[in-house]
Short mmCIF file of C-alpha atoms and ligand atoms in Angstrom, two decimals:
data_model
loop_
_atom_site.label_atom_id
_atom_site.label_comp_id
_atom_site.label_asym_id
_atom_site.label_seq_id
_atom_site.Cartn_x
_atom_site.Cartn_y
_atom_site.Cartn_z
CA UNK A 1 15.76 -14.60 61.04
CA UNK A 2 13.15 -17.21 60.12
CA UNK A 3 9.40 -17.00 60.11
CA UNK A 4 7.55 -19.40 62.41
CA UNK A 5 6.77 -21.83 59.59
CA UNK A 6 10.45 -22.03 58.55
CA UNK A 7 11.93 -23.08 61.90
CA UNK A 8 13.82 -26.35 62.23
CA UNK A 9 11.18 -28.29 64.19
CA UNK A 10 11.84 -31.49 66.17
CA UNK A 11 10.00 -33.70 68.65
CA UNK A 12 12.89 -35.13 70.61
CA UNK A 13 10.93 -35.40 73.85
CA UNK A 14 7.98 -37.27 72.31
CA UNK A 15 10.53 -39.67 70.79
CA UNK A 16 11.47 -40.78 74.32
CA UNK A 17 8.31 -42.84 74.39
CA UNK A 18 4.64 -42.68 75.18
CA UNK A 19 4.95 -43.27 78.94
CA UNK A 20 6.38 -39.76 79.34
CA UNK A 21 3.62 -37.84 77.55
CA UNK A 22 0.20 -37.84 75.92
CA UNK A 23 -0.57 -36.41 72.50
CA UNK A 24 -3.10 -33.56 73.00
CA UNK A 25 -4.05 -30.60 70.81
CA UNK A 26 -4.74 -27.21 72.38
CA UNK A 27 -8.43 -26.46 73.00
CA UNK A 28 -9.24 -23.22 71.16
CA UNK A 29 -10.35 -20.17 73.13
CA UNK A 30 -13.21 -17.84 72.24
CA UNK A 31 -12.01 -14.82 70.21
CA UNK A 32 -8.35 -14.79 71.26
CA UNK A 33 -6.23 -11.69 70.77
CA UNK A 34 -2.52 -11.06 71.14
CA UNK A 35 -1.72 -8.87 74.10
CA UNK A 36 2.02 -8.71 73.64
CA UNK A 37 5.04 -10.42 72.12
CA UNK A 38 8.60 -10.17 73.39
CA UNK A 39 10.50 -8.94 70.33
CA UNK A 40 13.85 -8.95 72.08
CA UNK A 41 13.42 -12.65 72.86
CA UNK A 42 12.14 -13.43 69.35
CA UNK A 43 15.28 -11.83 67.90
CA UNK A 44 17.48 -13.81 70.27
CA UNK A 45 15.77 -17.01 69.12
CA UNK A 46 16.08 -16.02 65.46
CA UNK A 47 12.30 -15.86 64.97
CA UNK A 48 10.88 -13.18 62.71
CA UNK A 49 7.67 -12.15 64.39
CA UNK A 50 7.49 -8.56 63.14
CA UNK A 51 6.68 -9.40 59.53
CA UNK A 52 4.28 -12.25 60.34
CA UNK A 53 0.60 -11.95 59.49
CA UNK A 54 -1.08 -10.84 62.71
CA UNK A 55 -4.00 -13.23 62.40
CA UNK A 56 -1.78 -16.26 61.78
CA UNK A 57 0.47 -15.18 64.63
CA UNK A 58 -2.48 -14.89 67.02
CA UNK A 59 -3.69 -18.33 65.96
CA UNK A 60 -0.34 -20.01 66.55
CA UNK A 61 0.71 -18.17 69.68
CA UNK A 62 -2.63 -18.59 71.46
CA UNK A 63 -3.27 -22.26 70.63
CA UNK A 64 -6.04 -21.60 68.10
CA UNK A 65 -4.23 -23.64 65.53
CA UNK A 66 -1.01 -25.54 65.04
CA UNK A 67 1.43 -26.03 62.18
CA UNK A 68 1.50 -29.45 60.44
CA UNK A 69 5.03 -30.03 61.72
CA UNK A 70 3.98 -29.57 65.34
CA UNK A 71 2.81 -32.46 67.47
CA UNK A 72 1.70 -31.02 70.84
CA UNK A 73 2.00 -33.18 73.94
CA UNK A 74 1.24 -32.96 77.64
CA UNK A 75 4.24 -34.11 79.68
CA UNK A 76 3.80 -36.65 82.45
CA UNK A 77 5.65 -36.02 85.68
CA UNK A 78 4.96 -36.35 89.38
CA UNK A 79 6.56 -34.67 92.38
CA UNK A 80 6.61 -33.73 96.02
CA UNK A 81 4.15 -30.96 96.81
CA UNK A 82 4.77 -29.36 100.21
CA UNK A 83 6.77 -32.46 101.13
CA UNK A 84 4.13 -35.03 100.08
CA UNK A 85 4.54 -37.25 97.04
CA UNK A 86 1.78 -36.78 94.46
CA UNK A 87 1.74 -39.42 91.69
CA UNK A 88 -0.99 -37.69 89.66
CA UNK A 89 0.76 -34.63 88.29
CA UNK A 90 1.67 -33.71 84.73
CA UNK A 91 0.97 -30.83 82.36
CA UNK A 92 -2.61 -30.17 83.44
CA UNK A 93 -3.01 -26.89 81.59
CA UNK A 94 0.03 -26.59 79.37
CA UNK A 95 1.32 -28.30 76.26
CA UNK A 96 4.72 -28.70 74.74
CA UNK A 97 3.59 -27.42 71.33
CA UNK A 98 6.84 -28.21 69.59
CA UNK A 99 10.62 -27.93 69.82
CA UNK A 100 13.00 -26.27 67.39
CA UNK A 101 16.74 -26.13 66.94
CA UNK A 102 18.14 -22.67 66.25
CA UNK A 103 20.99 -21.79 63.88
CA UNK A 104 23.57 -22.27 66.64
CA UNK A 105 22.35 -25.82 67.37
CA UNK A 106 20.49 -24.98 70.58
CA UNK A 107 17.15 -26.71 71.14
CA UNK A 108 14.18 -24.73 72.44
CA UNK A 109 10.79 -25.86 73.74
CA UNK A 110 7.70 -23.83 72.85
CA UNK A 111 5.22 -24.50 75.63
CA UNK A 112 1.73 -23.03 75.76
CA UNK A 113 0.32 -22.48 79.24
CA UNK A 114 -3.46 -22.21 79.54
CA UNK A 115 -4.11 -24.35 76.45
CA UNK A 116 -6.98 -26.45 77.84
CA UNK A 117 -7.49 -29.78 79.56
CA UNK A 118 -5.17 -32.76 79.32
CA UNK A 119 -5.21 -36.28 80.83
CA UNK A 120 -3.38 -34.73 83.82
CA UNK A 121 -5.85 -31.91 84.56
CA UNK A 122 -7.37 -33.77 87.53
CA UNK A 123 -10.79 -32.23 86.87
CA UNK A 124 -9.53 -28.65 86.65
CA UNK A 125 -10.22 -26.45 83.63
CA UNK A 126 -6.81 -26.43 81.96
CA UNK A 127 -6.88 -22.66 81.70
CA UNK A 128 -4.80 -19.71 82.89
CA UNK A 129 -6.10 -16.20 83.58
CA UNK A 130 -4.81 -12.78 82.52
CA UNK A 131 -3.69 -11.84 86.03
CA UNK A 132 -1.21 -14.69 86.53
CA UNK A 133 -0.16 -14.76 82.88
CA UNK A 134 0.80 -11.06 82.93
CA UNK A 135 2.80 -11.72 86.10
CA UNK A 136 4.64 -14.65 84.52
CA UNK A 137 5.21 -12.71 81.28
CA UNK A 138 6.80 -9.82 83.16
CA UNK A 139 8.75 -11.78 85.76
CA UNK A 140 10.39 -13.95 83.10
CA UNK A 141 11.82 -10.75 81.60
CA UNK A 142 12.62 -9.34 85.04
CA UNK A 143 14.64 -12.37 86.09
CA UNK A 144 16.49 -12.42 82.78
CA UNK A 145 17.34 -8.72 83.12
CA UNK A 146 18.74 -9.37 86.61
CA UNK A 147 20.89 -12.21 85.28
CA UNK A 148 18.90 -14.92 87.10
CA UNK A 149 18.50 -18.20 85.19
CA UNK A 150 14.86 -18.46 84.10
CA UNK A 151 12.38 -19.73 81.56
CA UNK A 152 11.28 -17.00 79.14
CA UNK A 153 7.96 -15.85 77.74
CA UNK A 154 7.54 -15.10 74.06
CA UNK A 155 3.87 -14.18 73.82
CA UNK A 156 0.87 -13.32 75.92
CA UNK A 157 -2.69 -13.65 74.62
CA UNK A 158 -6.13 -13.00 76.06
CA UNK A 159 -9.59 -14.29 75.15
CA UNK A 160 -13.25 -13.84 75.93
CA UNK A 161 -13.57 -17.36 77.39
CA UNK A 162 -14.68 -16.96 81.02
CA UNK A 163 -12.68 -18.78 83.67
CA UNK A 164 -13.94 -19.43 87.18
CA UNK A 165 -11.49 -18.65 89.96
CA UNK A 166 -12.49 -16.82 93.17
CA UNK A 167 -14.31 -14.59 90.63
CA UNK A 168 -15.00 -15.04 86.94
CA UNK A 169 -11.94 -13.92 84.99
CA UNK A 170 -10.87 -13.90 81.34
CA UNK A 171 -8.75 -16.69 79.91
CA UNK A 172 -5.20 -16.09 78.78
CA UNK A 173 -2.32 -18.08 77.35
CA UNK A 174 1.39 -17.66 77.78
CA UNK A 175 3.91 -19.03 75.32
CA UNK A 176 6.82 -20.15 77.45
CA UNK A 177 10.25 -20.82 76.01
CA UNK A 178 13.03 -22.87 77.63
CA UNK A 179 15.78 -25.20 76.44
CA UNK A 180 13.88 -27.97 78.26
CA UNK A 181 10.76 -28.36 80.37
CA UNK A 182 12.06 -31.48 82.13
CA UNK A 183 11.60 -31.20 85.89
CA UNK A 184 12.92 -33.09 88.91
CA UNK A 185 9.43 -34.61 88.94
CA UNK A 186 9.97 -36.34 85.59
CA UNK A 187 12.64 -38.51 87.19
CA UNK A 188 10.51 -39.07 90.29
CA UNK A 189 7.66 -40.30 88.10
CA UNK A 190 9.86 -42.87 86.36
CA UNK A 191 11.40 -43.99 89.65
CA UNK A 192 8.16 -44.42 91.61
CA UNK A 193 6.44 -46.17 88.70
CA UNK A 194 9.36 -48.60 88.39
CA UNK A 195 10.48 -47.54 84.89
CA UNK A 196 14.20 -47.80 85.61
CA UNK A 197 15.40 -48.18 82.00
CA UNK A 198 13.59 -44.99 81.13
CA UNK A 199 15.38 -43.10 83.93
CA UNK A 200 18.67 -43.76 82.19
CA UNK A 201 17.19 -42.84 78.80
CA UNK A 202 15.89 -39.53 80.19
CA UNK A 203 19.23 -38.72 81.83
CA UNK A 204 21.01 -39.57 78.53
CA UNK A 205 18.57 -37.29 76.72
CA UNK A 206 19.29 -34.32 79.01
CA UNK A 207 23.03 -34.95 78.82
CA UNK A 208 22.92 -35.19 75.03
CA UNK A 209 21.04 -31.95 74.47
CA UNK A 210 22.09 -29.83 77.42
CA UNK A 211 25.32 -31.17 78.96
CA UNK A 212 27.20 -32.66 75.97
CA UNK A 213 30.53 -32.14 77.77
CA UNK A 214 29.53 -35.01 80.12
CA UNK A 215 28.68 -37.48 77.39
CA UNK A 216 32.03 -39.30 77.26
CA UNK A 217 32.71 -39.44 81.01
CA UNK A 218 32.83 -42.85 82.72
CA UNK A 219 30.70 -41.64 85.60
CA UNK A 220 28.48 -39.38 83.53
CA UNK A 221 25.37 -39.89 85.66
CA UNK A 222 27.16 -38.79 88.82
CA UNK A 223 28.49 -35.81 86.86
CA UNK A 224 24.95 -35.13 85.64
CA UNK A 225 23.58 -35.02 89.19
CA UNK A 226 26.51 -32.86 90.28
CA UNK A 227 25.72 -30.45 87.43
CA UNK A 228 22.05 -30.26 88.51
CA UNK A 229 23.03 -29.56 92.14
CA UNK A 230 25.41 -26.86 90.96
CA UNK A 231 23.01 -25.07 88.63
CA UNK A 232 20.24 -25.27 91.26
CA UNK A 233 22.60 -23.75 93.84
CA UNK A 234 23.55 -20.97 91.43
CA UNK A 235 19.89 -20.20 90.72
CA UNK A 236 18.84 -20.12 94.39
CA UNK A 237 21.89 -18.03 95.37
CA UNK A 238 20.68 -15.45 92.85
CA UNK A 239 17.16 -15.60 94.35
CA UNK A 240 18.53 -14.89 97.83
CA UNK A 241 20.71 -12.04 96.62
CA UNK A 242 17.90 -10.38 94.67
CA UNK A 243 15.15 -10.99 97.23
CA UNK A 244 13.16 -13.33 95.01
CA UNK A 245 10.62 -15.58 96.74
CA UNK A 246 9.42 -18.42 94.52
CA UNK A 247 6.50 -19.45 96.71
CA UNK A 248 5.90 -23.03 95.48
CA UNK A 249 9.19 -24.92 95.44
CA UNK A 250 7.60 -28.31 94.87
CA UNK A 251 9.83 -30.78 93.03
CA UNK A 252 7.52 -30.61 90.01
CA UNK A 253 8.38 -26.89 89.78
CA UNK A 254 12.15 -27.49 89.75
CA UNK A 255 13.84 -27.41 86.37
CA UNK A 256 16.52 -30.02 85.70
CA UNK A 257 18.53 -27.20 84.08
CA UNK A 258 18.41 -24.90 87.14
CA UNK A 259 16.05 -22.36 85.56
CA UNK A 260 13.50 -20.51 87.66
CA UNK A 261 10.34 -22.32 86.65
CA UNK A 262 6.54 -22.22 87.04
CA UNK A 263 5.87 -18.76 88.36
CA UNK A 264 2.88 -18.61 90.70
CA UNK A 265 2.55 -16.50 93.84
CA UNK A 266 6.20 -15.32 93.57
CA UNK A 267 7.31 -11.95 94.99
CA UNK A 268 10.40 -9.79 95.20
CA UNK A 269 10.98 -8.55 98.74
CA UNK A 270 9.98 -4.96 99.37
CA UNK A 271 10.86 -4.47 103.04
CA UNK A 272 13.73 -6.77 103.92
CA UNK A 273 12.00 -9.60 105.77
CA UNK A 274 14.14 -12.73 105.92
CA UNK A 275 11.19 -14.96 106.83
CA UNK A 276 8.77 -13.54 104.29
CA UNK A 277 6.11 -15.97 103.01
CA UNK A 278 4.71 -14.86 99.65
CA UNK A 279 2.29 -17.74 99.15
CA UNK A 280 -0.98 -17.26 100.99
CA UNK A 281 -1.55 -21.05 100.94
CA UNK A 282 1.85 -21.84 102.53
CA UNK A 283 0.48 -22.07 106.09
CA UNK A 284 3.62 -23.52 107.68
CA UNK A 285 6.06 -21.24 105.87
CA UNK A 286 7.78 -24.20 104.25
CA UNK A 287 8.72 -21.99 101.28
CA UNK A 288 9.51 -18.80 103.22
CA UNK A 289 12.34 -16.68 101.79
CA UNK A 290 15.02 -17.87 104.22
CA UNK A 291 14.04 -21.53 103.71
CA UNK A 292 14.70 -21.54 99.97
CA UNK A 293 18.36 -22.71 100.05
CA UNK A 294 17.47 -25.60 102.38
CA UNK A 295 14.42 -26.56 100.35
CA UNK A 296 16.59 -26.57 97.23
CA UNK A 297 18.72 -29.20 98.93
CA UNK A 298 15.67 -31.17 100.09
CA UNK A 299 14.40 -31.20 96.49
CA UNK A 300 17.79 -32.30 95.22
CA UNK A 301 17.82 -35.20 97.66
CA UNK A 302 14.40 -36.24 96.36
CA UNK A 303 15.91 -36.15 92.85
CA UNK A 304 19.01 -38.02 94.06
CA UNK A 305 16.77 -40.74 95.50
CA UNK A 306 14.99 -41.07 92.16
CA UNK A 307 18.40 -41.44 90.46
CA UNK A 308 19.68 -44.03 92.93
CA UNK A 309 19.60 -46.84 90.37
CA UNK A 310 22.08 -44.88 88.23
CA UNK A 311 24.42 -43.30 90.77
CA UNK A 312 26.33 -44.58 93.77
CA UNK A 313 24.85 -43.22 97.02
CA UNK A 314 28.22 -41.84 98.14
CA UNK A 315 28.42 -39.73 94.97
CA UNK A 316 24.89 -38.47 95.50
CA UNK A 317 25.77 -37.52 99.07
CA UNK A 318 28.95 -35.76 97.94
CA UNK A 319 27.04 -33.61 95.44
CA UNK A 320 24.42 -32.75 98.07
CA UNK A 321 27.21 -31.65 100.41
CA UNK A 322 28.88 -29.62 97.66
CA UNK A 323 25.53 -27.88 97.06
CA UNK A 324 25.83 -26.13 100.44
CA UNK A 325 29.31 -24.82 99.81
CA UNK A 326 28.46 -23.77 96.25
CA UNK A 327 25.34 -21.85 97.23
CA UNK A 328 27.21 -20.07 100.00
CA UNK A 329 30.14 -19.16 97.77
CA UNK A 330 27.80 -17.89 95.03
CA UNK A 331 25.68 -15.96 97.51
CA UNK A 332 28.72 -14.28 99.04
CA UNK A 333 30.23 -13.46 95.66
CA UNK A 334 27.02 -11.85 94.39
CA UNK A 335 26.28 -10.06 97.66
CA UNK A 336 29.81 -8.65 97.81
CA UNK A 337 29.19 -7.18 94.37
CA UNK A 338 25.90 -5.63 95.52
CA UNK A 339 27.82 -3.93 98.33
CA UNK A 340 30.51 -2.82 95.89
CA UNK A 341 33.33 -4.97 97.23
CA UNK A 342 35.83 -5.95 94.56
CA UNK A 343 38.07 -7.94 96.90
CA UNK A 344 37.18 -10.58 99.46
CA UNK A 345 37.84 -9.75 103.14
CA UNK A 346 37.27 -11.85 106.20
CA UNK A 347 34.69 -9.55 107.75
CA UNK A 348 32.60 -9.06 104.60
CA UNK A 349 29.88 -11.58 105.52
CA UNK A 350 29.50 -9.95 108.94
CA UNK A 351 29.30 -6.45 107.48
CA UNK A 352 26.74 -7.55 104.88
CA UNK A 353 24.64 -9.45 107.44
CA UNK A 354 24.61 -6.57 109.87
CA UNK A 355 23.27 -4.30 107.11
CA UNK A 356 20.51 -6.82 106.31
CA UNK A 357 19.71 -7.12 110.02
CA UNK A 358 19.46 -3.34 110.28
CA UNK A 359 17.14 -3.18 107.27
CA UNK A 360 14.95 -5.84 108.86
CA UNK A 361 14.92 -4.16 112.24
CA UNK A 362 14.16 -0.73 110.78
CA UNK A 363 11.66 -2.05 108.22
CA UNK A 364 13.65 -0.67 105.30
CA UNK A 365 13.09 -1.49 101.67
CA UNK A 366 15.72 -3.98 100.47
CA UNK A 367 16.32 -2.86 96.88
CA UNK A 368 15.72 0.83 97.48
CA UNK A 369 18.20 0.98 100.36
CA UNK A 370 20.94 -0.70 98.33
CA UNK A 371 20.23 1.52 95.36
CA UNK A 372 20.49 4.61 97.60
CA UNK A 373 23.80 3.28 98.89
CA UNK A 374 24.96 3.00 95.28
CA UNK A 375 23.86 6.53 94.35
CA UNK A 376 25.38 8.31 97.34
CA UNK A 377 28.72 8.57 99.11
CA UNK A 378 30.13 9.23 102.60
CA UNK A 379 29.62 12.99 102.28
CA UNK A 380 25.86 12.77 101.85
CA UNK A 381 24.89 9.67 103.81
CA UNK A 382 23.50 11.78 106.61
CA UNK A 383 21.30 13.89 104.29
CA UNK A 384 17.57 13.91 104.84
CA UNK A 385 17.14 13.62 101.05
CA UNK A 386 17.97 9.93 101.45
CA UNK A 387 14.34 9.33 102.12
CA UNK A 388 14.65 7.98 105.63
CA UNK A 389 16.85 5.10 104.63
CA UNK A 390 20.50 5.52 105.53
CA UNK A 391 20.14 8.70 107.58
CA UNK A 392 18.77 6.79 110.56
CA UNK A 393 20.86 7.01 113.73
CA UNK A 394 20.99 3.19 113.88
CA UNK A 395 22.91 3.21 110.59
CA UNK A 396 25.70 5.55 111.74
CA UNK A 397 28.10 2.91 113.06
CA UNK A 398 27.47 0.59 110.15
CA UNK A 399 28.14 3.36 107.63
CA UNK A 400 31.39 4.22 109.39
CA UNK A 401 32.54 0.58 109.09
CA UNK A 402 31.35 0.44 105.50
CA UNK A 403 33.26 3.60 104.64
CA UNK A 404 36.47 2.04 106.01
CA UNK A 405 35.79 -1.15 104.05
CA UNK A 406 35.25 0.51 100.67
CA UNK A 407 38.46 2.50 101.06
CA UNK A 408 40.25 -0.85 100.75
CA UNK A 409 38.79 -1.33 97.26
CA UNK A 410 38.45 2.16 95.78
CA UNK A 411 40.43 5.37 95.62
CA UNK A 412 37.54 7.27 94.11
CA UNK A 413 34.04 6.72 95.52
CA UNK A 414 32.45 7.43 92.13
CA UNK A 415 33.96 4.19 90.88
CA UNK A 416 32.24 2.30 93.69
CA UNK A 417 28.94 4.00 92.96
CA UNK A 418 29.19 3.17 89.27
CA UNK A 419 30.07 -0.47 89.94
CA UNK A 420 27.23 -0.81 92.46
CA UNK A 421 24.67 0.79 90.18
CA UNK A 422 25.45 -1.90 87.61
CA UNK A 423 24.26 -4.66 89.98
CA UNK A 424 21.68 -2.89 92.17
CA UNK A 425 18.50 -2.45 90.15
CA UNK A 426 16.75 0.89 90.12
CA UNK A 427 13.58 -0.93 89.04
CA UNK A 428 12.11 -4.12 90.49
CA UNK A 429 8.91 -5.87 89.45
CA UNK A 430 7.25 -5.28 92.79
CA UNK A 431 3.95 -7.01 93.55
CA UNK A 432 1.94 -3.76 93.72
CA UNK A 433 3.41 -2.58 90.39
CA UNK A 434 2.53 -5.89 88.77
CA UNK A 435 -1.02 -5.57 90.15
CA UNK A 436 -1.30 -2.03 88.79
CA UNK A 437 -0.08 -3.23 85.38
CA UNK A 438 -2.55 -6.12 85.35
CA UNK A 439 -5.39 -3.64 85.78
CA UNK A 440 -4.06 -1.54 82.91
CA UNK A 441 -3.76 -4.59 80.66
CA UNK A 442 -7.28 -5.67 81.63
CA UNK A 443 -8.41 -2.18 80.55
CA UNK A 444 -6.78 -2.67 77.16
CA UNK A 445 -3.63 -0.61 77.75
CA UNK A 446 -1.18 -3.09 76.27
CA UNK A 447 1.53 -0.45 75.53
CA UNK A 448 2.47 -0.47 79.19
CA UNK A 449 4.09 -3.85 78.52
CA UNK A 450 6.46 -2.24 75.96
CA UNK A 451 7.66 0.11 78.69
CA UNK A 452 7.99 -2.69 81.22
CA UNK A 453 9.99 -4.95 78.90
CA UNK A 454 12.40 -2.10 78.12
CA UNK A 455 12.82 -1.31 81.83
CA UNK A 456 13.22 -4.94 82.89
CA UNK A 457 15.74 -5.76 80.15
CA UNK A 458 18.13 -3.36 81.90
CA UNK A 459 16.75 -2.39 85.30
CA UNK A 460 20.06 -0.84 86.36
CA UNK A 461 19.83 2.33 84.27
CA UNK A 462 17.39 5.24 84.30
CA UNK A 463 14.35 4.83 82.03
CA UNK A 464 11.57 7.15 80.98
CA UNK A 465 8.73 5.42 82.78
CA UNK A 466 6.36 6.39 85.61
CA UNK A 467 8.55 7.76 88.42
CA UNK A 468 6.94 5.60 91.12
CA UNK A 469 8.30 2.46 89.41
CA UNK A 470 11.66 3.12 91.08
CA UNK A 471 10.17 3.68 94.54
CA UNK A 472 9.15 1.30 97.33
CA UNK A 473 5.42 0.77 97.87
CA UNK A 474 3.48 3.17 100.09
CA UNK A 475 2.23 1.52 103.26
CA UNK A 476 -1.26 1.01 101.74
CA UNK A 477 0.33 -0.76 98.76
CA UNK A 478 2.21 -3.30 100.85
CA UNK A 479 1.23 -6.77 101.97
CA UNK A 480 -0.59 -7.99 98.85
CA UNK A 481 -0.72 -11.74 99.39
CA UNK A 482 -1.22 -14.15 96.51
CA UNK A 483 -2.47 -17.69 96.49
CA UNK A 484 -1.73 -20.58 94.12
CA UNK A 485 -5.06 -19.94 92.36
CA UNK A 486 -4.05 -18.87 88.92
P1 AMP B 501 1.27 -25.49 89.83
O1 AMP B 501 0.88 -25.22 91.25
O2 AMP B 501 0.89 -24.39 88.86
O3 AMP B 501 2.68 -25.90 89.68
O4 AMP B 501 0.37 -26.73 89.36
C1 AMP B 501 0.39 -28.01 89.97
C2 AMP B 501 -0.31 -29.01 89.08
O5 AMP B 501 -1.66 -28.63 88.88
C3 AMP B 501 0.30 -29.18 87.69
O6 AMP B 501 0.18 -30.52 87.32
C4 AMP B 501 -0.56 -28.27 86.86
O7 AMP B 501 -0.56 -28.63 85.51
C5 AMP B 501 -1.92 -28.48 87.49
N1 AMP B 501 -2.82 -27.32 87.30
C6 AMP B 501 -2.72 -26.09 87.86
N2 AMP B 501 -3.74 -25.30 87.47
C7 AMP B 501 -4.51 -26.05 86.65
C8 AMP B 501 -5.71 -25.81 85.90
N3 AMP B 501 -6.34 -24.64 85.94
N4 AMP B 501 -6.19 -26.82 85.15
C9 AMP B 501 -5.58 -28.02 85.11
N5 AMP B 501 -4.47 -28.31 85.78
C10 AMP B 501 -3.93 -27.35 86.54
MG1 MG B 502 3.82 -26.49 88.34
#
């Protein structure tokens, strides 16, 4: 373990050239304080945070000061927002503080969100607020605990600086960690501004640091695009299986490494609603839950277009086609596991879909229903104790078919239950629980985040935490709708 000042710092991204970034220092906040640090993540990264001086730590993790070896930059990128190209994007309120290479040779970006204005702020304040920062801090851990590729969050800080949103709120910063913050939009920026040599240099950079196995291939750029389509498909398949709605799938929010990126008005489904729209500002439902796989492909074609000087159009098309089969295969594999199937049978998709349709028709909670299915067996499926989920008359035929199906895979139903409990979370970061936690954090109860991080690191086992964390929302707690304003 190394202290922050001993890490092996680099600035590989800034070395790509000045057209891709601007050198900007964070703008200090008024009286910042550390709300929480993710010790599990710090340990994974080999950073010793526990023995650091608290004041120094607060300074560095909240953007109050920087180390001499850091050289913070705002990244320039563009992108398609709700289908329209916007040439004026870039890090408007975040900075790539520095990069470091860990003892195993992996490179990590330390990116501070909420660090003040940059040349890409477009007149906005460059700040983040506690509300959205707590949500991003928690969901990064939640996604990781569910096995969904994601950026991570190392530290959350608050400050007295007032920030104007719909109301006046307090400023916050979030220290985000990812192997790279390069987005689809980086390539779109270079393409639409005619910097074709730089497109190749940026692709070489990503291949070098993150896909070294492609480096010696003759058609490495086609392989690079294929890799991006594959990792994006894997990520979105996980979203669909775990009911995750991203909310703002603009191409500037798509990571080139297939990590869930830029959390805004995201939500996990409560009631299973295939057309759920979590973003209040998404009037047409472009980013509705069921649209996400198709939008992933749309975004990949926008990326493919930006890479057209490097890759033959037939190869781009082939990768885009393969995306559909990969996402379907991944989705089916993961969903079969959620239903406890260890083998693959022809009727599995139909059986799974009819359960989802029933949940939708009956207004049942997605995660809770599957968890109940994993904690019970054929002899108690008709019990009233099942909290009005499976003991509905509409479920009788489905349960009979399901019972026949699981007999093909298990001799002992306890084995099925155990296997299913390992992939069906007991705890989900539901929107109303996140809201409740935000209020507690705003009231100074930071310990609640210790409990949440422990729960989210392994949401499949029982934890000592408030009992309502494992329950669906009451009807008055449903329907919280969030906008992009964060
Ligand atoms: P997002 O919807 O968070 O992905 O942001 C879209 C663009 O707006 C990005 O270029 C952000 O950096 C920028 N942005 C969002 N909020 C702010 C803010 N408060 N100040 C400056 N730029 C912002
Ligand atoms: Mg963004």
